[in-house]
mmCIF file with all atom_site columns, C-alpha atoms in Angstrom:
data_model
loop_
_atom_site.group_PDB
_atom_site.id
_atom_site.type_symbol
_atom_site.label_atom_id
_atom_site.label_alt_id
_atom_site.label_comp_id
_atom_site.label_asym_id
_atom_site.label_entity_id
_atom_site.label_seq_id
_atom_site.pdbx_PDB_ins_code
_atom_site.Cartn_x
_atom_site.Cartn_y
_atom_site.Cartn_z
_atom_site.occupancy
_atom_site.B_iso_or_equiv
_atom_site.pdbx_formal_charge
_atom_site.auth_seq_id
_atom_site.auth_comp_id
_atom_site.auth_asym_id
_atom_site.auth_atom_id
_atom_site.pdbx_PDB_model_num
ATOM 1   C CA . UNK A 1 1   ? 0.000   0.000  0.000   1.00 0.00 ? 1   UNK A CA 1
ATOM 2   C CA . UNK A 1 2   ? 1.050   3.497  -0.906  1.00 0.00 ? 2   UNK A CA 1
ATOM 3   C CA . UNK A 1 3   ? 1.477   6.223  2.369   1.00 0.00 ? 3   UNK A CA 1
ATOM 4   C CA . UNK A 1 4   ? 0.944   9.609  1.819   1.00 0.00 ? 4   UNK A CA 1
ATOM 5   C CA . UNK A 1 5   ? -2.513  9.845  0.482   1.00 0.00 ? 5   UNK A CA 1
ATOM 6   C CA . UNK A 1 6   ? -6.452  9.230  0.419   1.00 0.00 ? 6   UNK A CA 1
ATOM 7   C CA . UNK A 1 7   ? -8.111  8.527  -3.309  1.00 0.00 ? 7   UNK A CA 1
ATOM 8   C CA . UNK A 1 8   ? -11.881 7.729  -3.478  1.00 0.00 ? 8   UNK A CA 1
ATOM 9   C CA . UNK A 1 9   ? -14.463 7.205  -5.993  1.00 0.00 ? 9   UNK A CA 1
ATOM 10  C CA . UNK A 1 10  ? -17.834 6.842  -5.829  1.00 0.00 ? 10  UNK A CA 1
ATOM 11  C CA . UNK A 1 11  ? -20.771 5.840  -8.094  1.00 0.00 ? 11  UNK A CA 1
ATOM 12  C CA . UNK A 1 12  ? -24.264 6.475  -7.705  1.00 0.00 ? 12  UNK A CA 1
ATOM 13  C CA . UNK A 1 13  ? -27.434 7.501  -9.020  1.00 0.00 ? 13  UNK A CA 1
ATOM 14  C CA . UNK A 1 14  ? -25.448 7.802  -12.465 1.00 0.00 ? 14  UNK A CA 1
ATOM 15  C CA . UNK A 1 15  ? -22.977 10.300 -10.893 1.00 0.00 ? 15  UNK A CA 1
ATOM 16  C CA . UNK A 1 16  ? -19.597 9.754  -10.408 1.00 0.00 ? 16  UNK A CA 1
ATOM 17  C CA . UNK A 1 17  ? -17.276 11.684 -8.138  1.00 0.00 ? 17  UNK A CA 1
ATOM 18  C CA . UNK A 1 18  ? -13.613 11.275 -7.050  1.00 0.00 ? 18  UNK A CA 1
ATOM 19  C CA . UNK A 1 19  ? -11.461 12.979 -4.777  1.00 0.00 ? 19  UNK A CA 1
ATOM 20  C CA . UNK A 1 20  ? -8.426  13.049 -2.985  1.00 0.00 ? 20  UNK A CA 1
ATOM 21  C CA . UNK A 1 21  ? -6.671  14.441 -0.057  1.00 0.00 ? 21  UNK A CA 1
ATOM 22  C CA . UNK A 1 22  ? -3.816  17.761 -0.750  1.00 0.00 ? 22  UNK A CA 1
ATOM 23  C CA . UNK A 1 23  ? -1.244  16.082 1.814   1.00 0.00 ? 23  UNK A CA 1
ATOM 24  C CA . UNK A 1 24  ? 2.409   15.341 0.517   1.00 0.00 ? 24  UNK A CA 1
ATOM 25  C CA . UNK A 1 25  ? 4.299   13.755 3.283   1.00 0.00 ? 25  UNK A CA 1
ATOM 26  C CA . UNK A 1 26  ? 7.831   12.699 3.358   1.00 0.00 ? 26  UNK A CA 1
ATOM 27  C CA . UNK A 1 27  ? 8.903   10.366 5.470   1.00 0.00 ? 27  UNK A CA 1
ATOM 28  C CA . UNK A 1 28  ? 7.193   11.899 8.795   1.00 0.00 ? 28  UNK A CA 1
ATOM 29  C CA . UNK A 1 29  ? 7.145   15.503 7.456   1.00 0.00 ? 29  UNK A CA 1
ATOM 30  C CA . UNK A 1 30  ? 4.194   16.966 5.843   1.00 0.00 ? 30  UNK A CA 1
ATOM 31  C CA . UNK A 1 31  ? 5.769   18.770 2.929   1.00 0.00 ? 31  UNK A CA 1
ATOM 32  C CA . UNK A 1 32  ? 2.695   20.437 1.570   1.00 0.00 ? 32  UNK A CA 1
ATOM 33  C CA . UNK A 1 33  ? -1.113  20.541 2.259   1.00 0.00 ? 33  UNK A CA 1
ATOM 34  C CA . UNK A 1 34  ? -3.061  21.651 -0.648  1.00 0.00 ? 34  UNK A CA 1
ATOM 35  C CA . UNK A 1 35  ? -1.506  19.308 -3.532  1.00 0.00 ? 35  UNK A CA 1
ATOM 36  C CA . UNK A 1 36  ? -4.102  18.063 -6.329  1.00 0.00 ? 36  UNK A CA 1
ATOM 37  C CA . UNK A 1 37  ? -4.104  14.451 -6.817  1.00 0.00 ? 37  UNK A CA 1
ATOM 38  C CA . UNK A 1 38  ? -7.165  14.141 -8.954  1.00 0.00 ? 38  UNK A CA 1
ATOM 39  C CA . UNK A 1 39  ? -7.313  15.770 -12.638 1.00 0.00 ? 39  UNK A CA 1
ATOM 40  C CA . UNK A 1 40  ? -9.935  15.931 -15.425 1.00 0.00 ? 40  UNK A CA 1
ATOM 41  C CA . UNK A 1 41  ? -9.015  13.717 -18.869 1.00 0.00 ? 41  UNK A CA 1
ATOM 42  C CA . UNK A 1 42  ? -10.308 13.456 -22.237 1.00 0.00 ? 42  UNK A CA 1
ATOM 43  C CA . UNK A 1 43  ? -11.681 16.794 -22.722 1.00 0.00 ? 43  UNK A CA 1
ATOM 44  C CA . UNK A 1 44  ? -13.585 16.411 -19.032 1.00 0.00 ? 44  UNK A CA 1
ATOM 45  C CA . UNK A 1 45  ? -14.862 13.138 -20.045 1.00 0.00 ? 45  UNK A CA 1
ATOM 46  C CA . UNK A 1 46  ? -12.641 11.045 -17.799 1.00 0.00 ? 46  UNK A CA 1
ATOM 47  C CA . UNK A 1 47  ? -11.535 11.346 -13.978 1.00 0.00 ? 47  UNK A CA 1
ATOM 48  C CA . UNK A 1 48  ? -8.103  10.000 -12.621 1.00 0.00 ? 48  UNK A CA 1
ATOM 49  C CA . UNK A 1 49  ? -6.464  10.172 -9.354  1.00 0.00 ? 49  UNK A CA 1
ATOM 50  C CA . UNK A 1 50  ? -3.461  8.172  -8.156  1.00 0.00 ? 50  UNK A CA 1
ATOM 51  C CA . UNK A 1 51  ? -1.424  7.311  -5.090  1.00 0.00 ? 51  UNK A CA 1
ATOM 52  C CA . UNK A 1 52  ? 2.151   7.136  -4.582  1.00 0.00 ? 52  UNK A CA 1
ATOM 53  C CA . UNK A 1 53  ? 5.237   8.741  -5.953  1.00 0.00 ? 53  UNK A CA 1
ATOM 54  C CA . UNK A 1 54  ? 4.427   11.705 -7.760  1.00 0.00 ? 54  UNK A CA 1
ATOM 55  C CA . UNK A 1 55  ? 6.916   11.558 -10.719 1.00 0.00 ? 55  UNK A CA 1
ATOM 56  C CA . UNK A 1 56  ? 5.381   7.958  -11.631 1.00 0.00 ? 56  UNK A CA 1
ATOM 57  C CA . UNK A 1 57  ? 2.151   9.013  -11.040 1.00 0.00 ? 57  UNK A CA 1
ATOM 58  C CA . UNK A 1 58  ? 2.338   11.997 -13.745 1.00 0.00 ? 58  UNK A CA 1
ATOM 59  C CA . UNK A 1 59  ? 4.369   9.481  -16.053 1.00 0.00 ? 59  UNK A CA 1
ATOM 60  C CA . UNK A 1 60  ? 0.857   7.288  -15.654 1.00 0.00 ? 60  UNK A CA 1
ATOM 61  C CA . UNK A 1 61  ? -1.242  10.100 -16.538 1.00 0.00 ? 61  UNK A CA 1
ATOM 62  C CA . UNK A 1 62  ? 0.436   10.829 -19.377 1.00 0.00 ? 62  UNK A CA 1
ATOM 63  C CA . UNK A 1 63  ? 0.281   7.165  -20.331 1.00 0.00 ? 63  UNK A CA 1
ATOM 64  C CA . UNK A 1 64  ? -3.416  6.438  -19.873 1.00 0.00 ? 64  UNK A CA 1
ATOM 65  C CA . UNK A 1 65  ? -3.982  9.950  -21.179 1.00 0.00 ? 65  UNK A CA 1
ATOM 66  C CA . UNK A 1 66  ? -2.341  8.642  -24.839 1.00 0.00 ? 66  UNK A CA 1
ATOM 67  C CA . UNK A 1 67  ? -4.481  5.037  -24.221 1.00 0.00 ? 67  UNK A CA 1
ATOM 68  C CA . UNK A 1 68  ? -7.075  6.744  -23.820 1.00 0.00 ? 68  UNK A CA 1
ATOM 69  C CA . UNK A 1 69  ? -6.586  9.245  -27.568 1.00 0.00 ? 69  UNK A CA 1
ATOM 70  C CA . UNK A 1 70  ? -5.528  5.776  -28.996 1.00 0.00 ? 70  UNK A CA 1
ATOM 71  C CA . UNK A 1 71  ? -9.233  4.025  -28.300 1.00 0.00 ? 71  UNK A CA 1
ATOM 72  C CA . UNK A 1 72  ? -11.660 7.272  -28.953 1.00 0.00 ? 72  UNK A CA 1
ATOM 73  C CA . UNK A 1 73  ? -11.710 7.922  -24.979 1.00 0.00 ? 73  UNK A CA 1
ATOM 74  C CA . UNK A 1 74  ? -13.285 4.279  -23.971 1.00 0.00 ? 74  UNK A CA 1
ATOM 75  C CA . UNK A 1 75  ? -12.456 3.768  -20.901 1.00 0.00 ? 75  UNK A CA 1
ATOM 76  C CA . UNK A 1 76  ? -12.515 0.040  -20.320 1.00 0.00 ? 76  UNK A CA 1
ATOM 77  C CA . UNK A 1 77  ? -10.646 -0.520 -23.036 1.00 0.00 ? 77  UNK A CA 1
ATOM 78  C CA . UNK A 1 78  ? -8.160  2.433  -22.011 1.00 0.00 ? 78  UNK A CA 1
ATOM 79  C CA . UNK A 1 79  ? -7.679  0.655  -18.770 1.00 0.00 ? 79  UNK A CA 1
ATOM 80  C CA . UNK A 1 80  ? -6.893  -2.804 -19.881 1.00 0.00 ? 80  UNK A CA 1
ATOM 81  C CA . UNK A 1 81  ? -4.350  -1.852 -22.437 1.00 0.00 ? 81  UNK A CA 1
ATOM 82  C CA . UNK A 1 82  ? -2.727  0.333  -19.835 1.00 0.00 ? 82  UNK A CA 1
ATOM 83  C CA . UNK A 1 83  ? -2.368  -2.075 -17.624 1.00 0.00 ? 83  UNK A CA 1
ATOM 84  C CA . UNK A 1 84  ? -1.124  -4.606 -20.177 1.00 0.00 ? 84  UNK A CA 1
ATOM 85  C CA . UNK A 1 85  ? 1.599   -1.850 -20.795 1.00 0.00 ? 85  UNK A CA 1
ATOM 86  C CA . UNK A 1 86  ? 2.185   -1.715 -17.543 1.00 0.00 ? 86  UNK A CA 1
ATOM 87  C CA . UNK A 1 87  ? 2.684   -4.947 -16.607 1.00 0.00 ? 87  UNK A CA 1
ATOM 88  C CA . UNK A 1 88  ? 4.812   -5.656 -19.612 1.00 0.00 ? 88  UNK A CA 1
ATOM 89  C CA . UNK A 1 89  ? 7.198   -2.660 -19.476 1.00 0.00 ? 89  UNK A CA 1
ATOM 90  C CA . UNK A 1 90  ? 10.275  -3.013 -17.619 1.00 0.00 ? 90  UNK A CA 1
ATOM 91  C CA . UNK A 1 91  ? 10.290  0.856  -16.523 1.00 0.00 ? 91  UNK A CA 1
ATOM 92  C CA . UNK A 1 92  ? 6.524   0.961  -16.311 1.00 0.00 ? 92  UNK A CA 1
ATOM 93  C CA . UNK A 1 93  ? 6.784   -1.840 -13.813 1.00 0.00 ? 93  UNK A CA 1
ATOM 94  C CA . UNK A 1 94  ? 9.241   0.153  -11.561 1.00 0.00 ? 94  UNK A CA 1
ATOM 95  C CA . UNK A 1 95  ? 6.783   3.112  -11.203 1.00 0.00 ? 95  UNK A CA 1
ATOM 96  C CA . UNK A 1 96  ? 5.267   2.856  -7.619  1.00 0.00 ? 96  UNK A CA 1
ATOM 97  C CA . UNK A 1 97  ? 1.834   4.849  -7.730  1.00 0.00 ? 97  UNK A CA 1
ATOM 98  C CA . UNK A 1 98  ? -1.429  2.986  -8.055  1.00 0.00 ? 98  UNK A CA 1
ATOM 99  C CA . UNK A 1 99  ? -4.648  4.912  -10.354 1.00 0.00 ? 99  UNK A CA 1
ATOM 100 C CA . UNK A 1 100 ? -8.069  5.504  -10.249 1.00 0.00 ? 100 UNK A CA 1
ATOM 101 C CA . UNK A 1 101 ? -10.008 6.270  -13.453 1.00 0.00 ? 101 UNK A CA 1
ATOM 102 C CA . UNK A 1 102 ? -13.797 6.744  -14.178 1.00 0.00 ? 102 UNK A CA 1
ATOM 103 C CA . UNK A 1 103 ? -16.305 8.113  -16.224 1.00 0.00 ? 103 UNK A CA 1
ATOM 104 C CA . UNK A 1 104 ? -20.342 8.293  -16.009 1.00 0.00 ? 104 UNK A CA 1
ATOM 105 C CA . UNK A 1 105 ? -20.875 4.503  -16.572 1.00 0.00 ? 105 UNK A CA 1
ATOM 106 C CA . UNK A 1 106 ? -17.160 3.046  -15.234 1.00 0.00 ? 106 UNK A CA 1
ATOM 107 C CA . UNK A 1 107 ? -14.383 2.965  -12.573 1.00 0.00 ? 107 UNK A CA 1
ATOM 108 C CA . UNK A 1 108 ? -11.436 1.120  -12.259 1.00 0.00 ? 108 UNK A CA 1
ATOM 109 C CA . UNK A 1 109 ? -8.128  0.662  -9.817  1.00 0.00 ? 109 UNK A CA 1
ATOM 110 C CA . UNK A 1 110 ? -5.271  0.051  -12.493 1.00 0.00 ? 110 UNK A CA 1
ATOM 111 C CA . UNK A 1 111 ? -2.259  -1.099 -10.847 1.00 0.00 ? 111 UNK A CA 1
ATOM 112 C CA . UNK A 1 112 ? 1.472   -2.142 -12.148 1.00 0.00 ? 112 UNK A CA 1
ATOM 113 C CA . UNK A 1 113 ? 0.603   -6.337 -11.078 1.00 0.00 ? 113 UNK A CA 1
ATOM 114 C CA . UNK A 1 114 ? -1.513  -6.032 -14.227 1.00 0.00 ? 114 UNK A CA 1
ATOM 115 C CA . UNK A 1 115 ? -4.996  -6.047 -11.836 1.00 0.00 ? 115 UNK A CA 1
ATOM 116 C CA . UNK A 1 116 ? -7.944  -4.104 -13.567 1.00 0.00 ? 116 UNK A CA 1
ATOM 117 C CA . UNK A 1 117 ? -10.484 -3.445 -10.167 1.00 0.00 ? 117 UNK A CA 1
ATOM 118 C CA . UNK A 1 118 ? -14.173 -2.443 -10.827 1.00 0.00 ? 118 UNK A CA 1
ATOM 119 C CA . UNK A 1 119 ? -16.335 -1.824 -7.617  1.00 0.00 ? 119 UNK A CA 1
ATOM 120 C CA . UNK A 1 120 ? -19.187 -3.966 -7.367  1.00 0.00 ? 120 UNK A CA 1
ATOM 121 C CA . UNK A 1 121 ? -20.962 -1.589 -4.895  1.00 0.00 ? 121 UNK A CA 1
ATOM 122 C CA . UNK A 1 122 ? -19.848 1.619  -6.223  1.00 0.00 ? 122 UNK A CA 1
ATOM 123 C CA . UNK A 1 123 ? -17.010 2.681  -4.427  1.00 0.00 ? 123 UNK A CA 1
ATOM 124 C CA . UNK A 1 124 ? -13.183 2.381  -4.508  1.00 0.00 ? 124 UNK A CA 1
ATOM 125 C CA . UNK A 1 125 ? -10.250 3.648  -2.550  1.00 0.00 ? 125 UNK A CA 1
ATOM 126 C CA . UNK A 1 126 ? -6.322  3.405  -2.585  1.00 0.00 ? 126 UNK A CA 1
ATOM 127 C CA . UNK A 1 127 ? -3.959  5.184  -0.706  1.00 0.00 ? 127 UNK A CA 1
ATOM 128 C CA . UNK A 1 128 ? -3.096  4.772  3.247   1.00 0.00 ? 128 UNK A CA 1
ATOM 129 C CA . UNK A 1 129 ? -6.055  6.504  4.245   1.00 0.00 ? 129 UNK A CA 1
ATOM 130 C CA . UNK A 1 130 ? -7.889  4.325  1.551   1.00 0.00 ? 130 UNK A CA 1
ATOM 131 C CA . UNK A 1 131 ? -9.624  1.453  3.867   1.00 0.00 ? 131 UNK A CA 1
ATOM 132 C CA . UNK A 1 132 ? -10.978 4.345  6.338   1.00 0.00 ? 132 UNK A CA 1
ATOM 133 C CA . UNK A 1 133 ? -12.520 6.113  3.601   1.00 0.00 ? 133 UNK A CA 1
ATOM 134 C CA . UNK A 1 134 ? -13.843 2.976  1.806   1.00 0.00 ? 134 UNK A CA 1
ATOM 135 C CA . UNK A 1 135 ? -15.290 2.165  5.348   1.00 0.00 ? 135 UNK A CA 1
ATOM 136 C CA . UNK A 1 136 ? -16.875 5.662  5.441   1.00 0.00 ? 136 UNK A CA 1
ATOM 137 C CA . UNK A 1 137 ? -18.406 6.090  2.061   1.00 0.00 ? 137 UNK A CA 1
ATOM 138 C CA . UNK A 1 138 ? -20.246 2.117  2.333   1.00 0.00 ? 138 UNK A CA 1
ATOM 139 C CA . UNK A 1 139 ? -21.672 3.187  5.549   1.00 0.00 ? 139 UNK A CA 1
ATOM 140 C CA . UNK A 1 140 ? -22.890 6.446  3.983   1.00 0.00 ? 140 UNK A CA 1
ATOM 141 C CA . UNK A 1 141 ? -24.018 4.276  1.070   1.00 0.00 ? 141 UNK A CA 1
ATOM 142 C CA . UNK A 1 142 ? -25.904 2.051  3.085   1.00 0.00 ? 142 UNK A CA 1
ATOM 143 C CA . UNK A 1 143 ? -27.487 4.533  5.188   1.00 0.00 ? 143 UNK A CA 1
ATOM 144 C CA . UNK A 1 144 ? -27.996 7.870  3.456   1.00 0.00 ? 144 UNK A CA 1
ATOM 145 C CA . UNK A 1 145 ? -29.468 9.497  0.465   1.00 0.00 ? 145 UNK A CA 1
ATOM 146 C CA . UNK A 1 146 ? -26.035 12.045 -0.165  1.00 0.00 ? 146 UNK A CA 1
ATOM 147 C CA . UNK A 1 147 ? -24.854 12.436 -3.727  1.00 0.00 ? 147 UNK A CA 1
ATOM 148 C CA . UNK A 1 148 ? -21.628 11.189 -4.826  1.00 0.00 ? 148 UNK A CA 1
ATOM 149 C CA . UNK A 1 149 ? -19.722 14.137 -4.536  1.00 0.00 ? 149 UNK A CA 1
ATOM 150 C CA . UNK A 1 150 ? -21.333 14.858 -1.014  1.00 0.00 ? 150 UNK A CA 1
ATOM 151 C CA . UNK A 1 151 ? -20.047 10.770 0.106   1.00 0.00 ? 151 UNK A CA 1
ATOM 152 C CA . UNK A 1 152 ? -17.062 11.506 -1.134  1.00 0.00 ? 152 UNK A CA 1
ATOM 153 C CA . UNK A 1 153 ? -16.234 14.746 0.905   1.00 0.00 ? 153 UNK A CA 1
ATOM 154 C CA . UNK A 1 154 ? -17.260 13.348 3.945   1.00 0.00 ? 154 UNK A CA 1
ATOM 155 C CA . UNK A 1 155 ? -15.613 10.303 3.756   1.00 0.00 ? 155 UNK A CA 1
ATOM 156 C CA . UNK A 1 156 ? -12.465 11.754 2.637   1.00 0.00 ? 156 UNK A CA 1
ATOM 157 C CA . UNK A 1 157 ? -12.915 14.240 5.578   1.00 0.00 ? 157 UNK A CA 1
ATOM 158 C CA . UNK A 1 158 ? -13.235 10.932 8.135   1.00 0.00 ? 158 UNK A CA 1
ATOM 159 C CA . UNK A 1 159 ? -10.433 9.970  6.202   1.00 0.00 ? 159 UNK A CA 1
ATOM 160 C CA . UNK A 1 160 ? -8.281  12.781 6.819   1.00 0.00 ? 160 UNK A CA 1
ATOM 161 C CA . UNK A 1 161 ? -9.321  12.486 10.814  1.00 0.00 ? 161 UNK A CA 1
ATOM 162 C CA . UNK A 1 162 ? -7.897  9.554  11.210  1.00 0.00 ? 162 UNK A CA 1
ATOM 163 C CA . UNK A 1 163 ? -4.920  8.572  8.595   1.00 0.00 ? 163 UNK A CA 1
ATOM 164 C CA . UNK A 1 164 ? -1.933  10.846 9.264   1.00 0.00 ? 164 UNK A CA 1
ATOM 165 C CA . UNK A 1 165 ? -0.729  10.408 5.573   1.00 0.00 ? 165 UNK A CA 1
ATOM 166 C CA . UNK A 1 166 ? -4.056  12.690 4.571   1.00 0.00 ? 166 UNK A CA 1
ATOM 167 C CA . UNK A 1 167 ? -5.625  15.582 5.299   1.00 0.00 ? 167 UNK A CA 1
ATOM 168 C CA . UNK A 1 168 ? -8.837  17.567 5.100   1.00 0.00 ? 168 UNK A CA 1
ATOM 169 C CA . UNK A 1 169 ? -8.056  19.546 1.935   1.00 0.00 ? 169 UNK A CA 1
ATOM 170 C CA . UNK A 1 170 ? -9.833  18.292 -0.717  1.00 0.00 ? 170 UNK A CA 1
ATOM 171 C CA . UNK A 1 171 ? -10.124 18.160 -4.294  1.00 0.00 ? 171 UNK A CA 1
ATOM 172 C CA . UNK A 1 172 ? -13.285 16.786 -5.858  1.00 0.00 ? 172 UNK A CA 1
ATOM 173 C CA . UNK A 1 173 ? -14.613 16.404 -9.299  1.00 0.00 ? 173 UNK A CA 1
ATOM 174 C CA . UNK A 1 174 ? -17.441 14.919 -10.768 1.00 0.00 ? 174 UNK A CA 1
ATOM 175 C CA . UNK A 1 175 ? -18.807 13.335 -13.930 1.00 0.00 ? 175 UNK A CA 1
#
């Protein structure tokens, strides 16, 4: 698992959101607060966040950016080829970050094992403060009527409560 951050996505009512946390910690020294982890793709048709190193994580981006020109901005298909790439490539397979990516009807964890992870309720995380804000936003599922964007910023803030790798400033985007 990644330290130094808090992605999560969540799906509902045909809404997607996905945020992150702004901390950038190194080693046990918060470095900056208000970094953005999360970024629009595809002319604002596609949302990606990521956890880890930064350097690899923008090197990912860029990759899944270029998948994602290459097949006309599908997603799924986007995803799989990246992470064939990924898993294939001797430098990709070096990088240590982890992505997010969705649009209105997908989401997916890609990581650099070659694993391709769509949420069957909804909702995925990564990052150290990942499990507490999975926990969070499946409660909030479960038990409230909030909007995407509204589970994600309050399970994000939880999140940031408890992990010391995150904090409470937030970036959030929807779709």
């Amino acid at each position: 698992m990644f330290k130094g951050t808090t992605i999560l996505c969540v799906q509902r009512d045909g809404k997607v959101a996905l945020g992150g946390d702004g901390q950038v910690t190194l080693g046990n020294t918060i470095m900056k607060a208000t970094a953005r982890k999360v970024r629009p793709m595809a002319e604002g048709k596609v949302i990606a966040g990521f956890a880890g190193s930064t350097a690899d994580a923008f090197t990912l981006f860029e990759r899944f950016e270029a998948k994602l020109k290459a097949h006309n901005n599908l997603l799924t298909r986007a995803a799989i080829e990246m992470a064939k790439e990924w898993r294939s490539d001797r430098m990709l397979r070096k990088l240590e970050a982890m992505l997010i990516v969705a649009n209105a009807e997908h989401a997916f964890i890609i990581s650099g094992t070659g694993d391709i992870i769509e949420p069957e309720d909804g909702i995925l995380a990564i990052g150290s403060g990942g499990a507490y804000a999975m926990a969070a936003a499946r409660a909030l599922m479960r038990h409230s009527q909030l909007s995407a964007r509204e589970m994600v910023q309050e399970s994000l803030t939880v999140s940031g409560e408890i992990c010391i790798y995150s904090n409470c400033e937030l970036t959030i985007l929807e779709l």
